[in-house]
Amino acid sequence: MGIYLTTIAIIFTVMLAGIVVDRLYRLFAMKHPKLGPFRKQGCGSCSCHGGSCDAPPR
């Protein structure tokens, strides 16, 4: 029974830790919009500056 409760506690702790990390990352992404996958399209998400991203590089 002790192993069962320990396993449940470990799984619960890992799940809560994942939620905390996700929220911290979202706060970081809001403060630094040019970094990470939560950036808006056209805000430095590709290497083209001022042109179309579909245009071939010069």
C-alpha atoms as an extended CHARMM CRD file, in Angstrom:
* protein
*
        58  EXT
         1         1  MET       CA              0.0000000000        0.0000000000        0.0000000000  PROA      1               0.0000000000
         2         2  GLY       CA              2.9070000000        2.3430000000        0.7360000000  PROA      2               0.0000000000
         3         3  ILE       CA              4.3720000000        1.9020000000       -2.7480000000  PROA      3               0.0000000000
         4         4  TYR       CA              0.9640000000        2.6600000000       -4.2640000000  PROA      4               0.0000000000
         5         5  LEU       CA              0.5960000000        5.9350000000       -2.3200000000  PROA      5               0.0000000000
         6         6  THR       CA              4.1950000000        6.9180000000       -3.0520000000  PROA      6               0.0000000000
         7         7  THR       CA              3.6280000000        6.3400000000       -6.7620000000  PROA      7               0.0000000000
         8         8  ILE       CA              0.4860000000        8.4740000000       -6.7240000000  PROA      8               0.0000000000
         9         9  ALA       CA              2.3300000000       11.2550000000       -4.8800000000  PROA      9               0.0000000000
        10        10  ILE       CA              5.2230000000       11.1760000000       -7.3750000000  PROA      10              0.0000000000
        11        11  ILE       CA              2.8930000000       11.3020000000      -10.3900000000  PROA      11              0.0000000000
        12        12  PHE       CA              0.8870000000       14.1520000000       -8.8490000000  PROA      12              0.0000000000
        13        13  THR       CA              4.0800000000       16.1000000000       -8.0590000000  PROA      13              0.0000000000
        14        14  VAL       CA              5.4420000000       15.6520000000      -11.5900000000  PROA      14              0.0000000000
        15        15  MET       CA              2.1300000000       16.8320000000      -13.0750000000  PROA      15              0.0000000000
        16        16  LEU       CA              2.0640000000       19.9290000000      -10.8510000000  PROA      16              0.0000000000
        17        17  ALA       CA              5.6920000000       20.6830000000      -11.6810000000  PROA      17              0.0000000000
        18        18  GLY       CA              4.8550000000       20.5100000000      -15.3920000000  PROA      18              0.0000000000
        19        19  ILE       CA              1.9920000000       22.9670000000      -14.9500000000  PROA      19              0.0000000000
        20        20  VAL       CA              4.2080000000       25.3660000000      -12.9850000000  PROA      20              0.0000000000
        21        21  VAL       CA              6.9490000000       25.2370000000      -15.6270000000  PROA      21              0.0000000000
        22        22  ASP       CA              4.4110000000       25.8250000000      -18.4050000000  PROA      22              0.0000000000
        23        23  ARG       CA              2.9960000000       28.9090000000      -16.6380000000  PROA      23              0.0000000000
        24        24  LEU       CA              6.4510000000       30.2980000000      -15.9270000000  PROA      24              0.0000000000
        25        25  TYR       CA              7.3990000000       29.8420000000      -19.5780000000  PROA      25              0.0000000000
        26        26  ARG       CA              4.2330000000       31.6090000000      -20.7330000000  PROA      26              0.0000000000
        27        27  LEU       CA              5.0290000000       34.5540000000      -18.4410000000  PROA      27              0.0000000000
        28        28  PHE       CA              8.5550000000       34.6550000000      -19.8490000000  PROA      28              0.0000000000
        29        29  ALA       CA              7.1900000000       34.5310000000      -23.4020000000  PROA      29              0.0000000000
        30        30  MET       CA              4.8290000000       37.4320000000      -22.6810000000  PROA      30              0.0000000000
        31        31  LYS       CA              7.7500000000       39.5470000000      -21.4110000000  PROA      31              0.0000000000
        32        32  HSD       CA              9.9860000000       38.5190000000      -24.3440000000  PROA      32              0.0000000000
        33        33  PRO       CA              7.6900000000       38.2810000000      -27.4070000000  PROA      33              0.0000000000
        34        34  LYS       CA             10.5120000000       37.7670000000      -29.9280000000  PROA      34              0.0000000000
        35        35  LEU       CA             11.5840000000       34.4940000000      -28.3040000000  PROA      35              0.0000000000
        36        36  GLY       CA              9.8920000000       31.1110000000      -28.3340000000  PROA      36              0.0000000000
        37        37  PRO       CA              6.9280000000       29.5060000000      -30.0890000000  PROA      37              0.0000000000
        38        38  PHE       CA              4.3650000000       31.9780000000      -28.6830000000  PROA      38              0.0000000000
        39        39  ARG       CA              5.6530000000       34.8660000000      -30.8250000000  PROA      39              0.0000000000
        40        40  LYS       CA              3.3120000000       36.5460000000      -33.3010000000  PROA      40              0.0000000000
        41        41  GLN       CA              3.7550000000       35.9600000000      -37.0150000000  PROA      41              0.0000000000
        42        42  GLY       CA              5.8020000000       38.6640000000      -38.7010000000  PROA      42              0.0000000000
        43        43  CYS       CA              7.5760000000       39.7600000000      -35.5090000000  PROA      43              0.0000000000
        44        44  GLY       CA             11.0320000000       38.4470000000      -36.2120000000  PROA      44              0.0000000000
        45        45  SER       CA              9.9710000000       34.8350000000      -36.5570000000  PROA      45              0.0000000000
        46        46  CYS       CA             11.9030000000       34.3820000000      -39.7810000000  PROA      46              0.0000000000
        47        47  SER       CA             15.0710000000       35.7140000000      -41.3640000000  PROA      47              0.0000000000
        48        48  CYS       CA             13.3850000000       38.0220000000      -43.8930000000  PROA      48              0.0000000000
        49        49  HSD       CA             13.2190000000       41.6710000000      -42.8570000000  PROA      49              0.0000000000
        50        50  GLY       CA             10.5440000000       43.8070000000      -44.4720000000  PROA      50              0.0000000000
        51        51  GLY       CA              9.8420000000       41.4240000000      -47.3430000000  PROA      51              0.0000000000
        52        52  SER       CA              7.7180000000       38.4070000000      -47.8930000000  PROA      52              0.0000000000
        53        53  CYS       CA              8.8490000000       35.2460000000      -46.1310000000  PROA      53              0.0000000000
        54        54  ASP       CA              8.0210000000       33.2690000000      -49.2730000000  PROA      54              0.0000000000
        55        55  ALA       CA             10.4570000000       35.2960000000      -51.3530000000  PROA      55              0.0000000000
        56        56  PRO       CA             13.7760000000       33.5800000000      -52.1320000000  PROA      56              0.0000000000
        57        57  PRO       CA             16.8430000000       35.0690000000      -50.3780000000  PROA      57              0.0000000000
        58        58  ARG       CA             18.8890000000       37.5360000000      -52.4130000000  PROA      58              0.0000000000
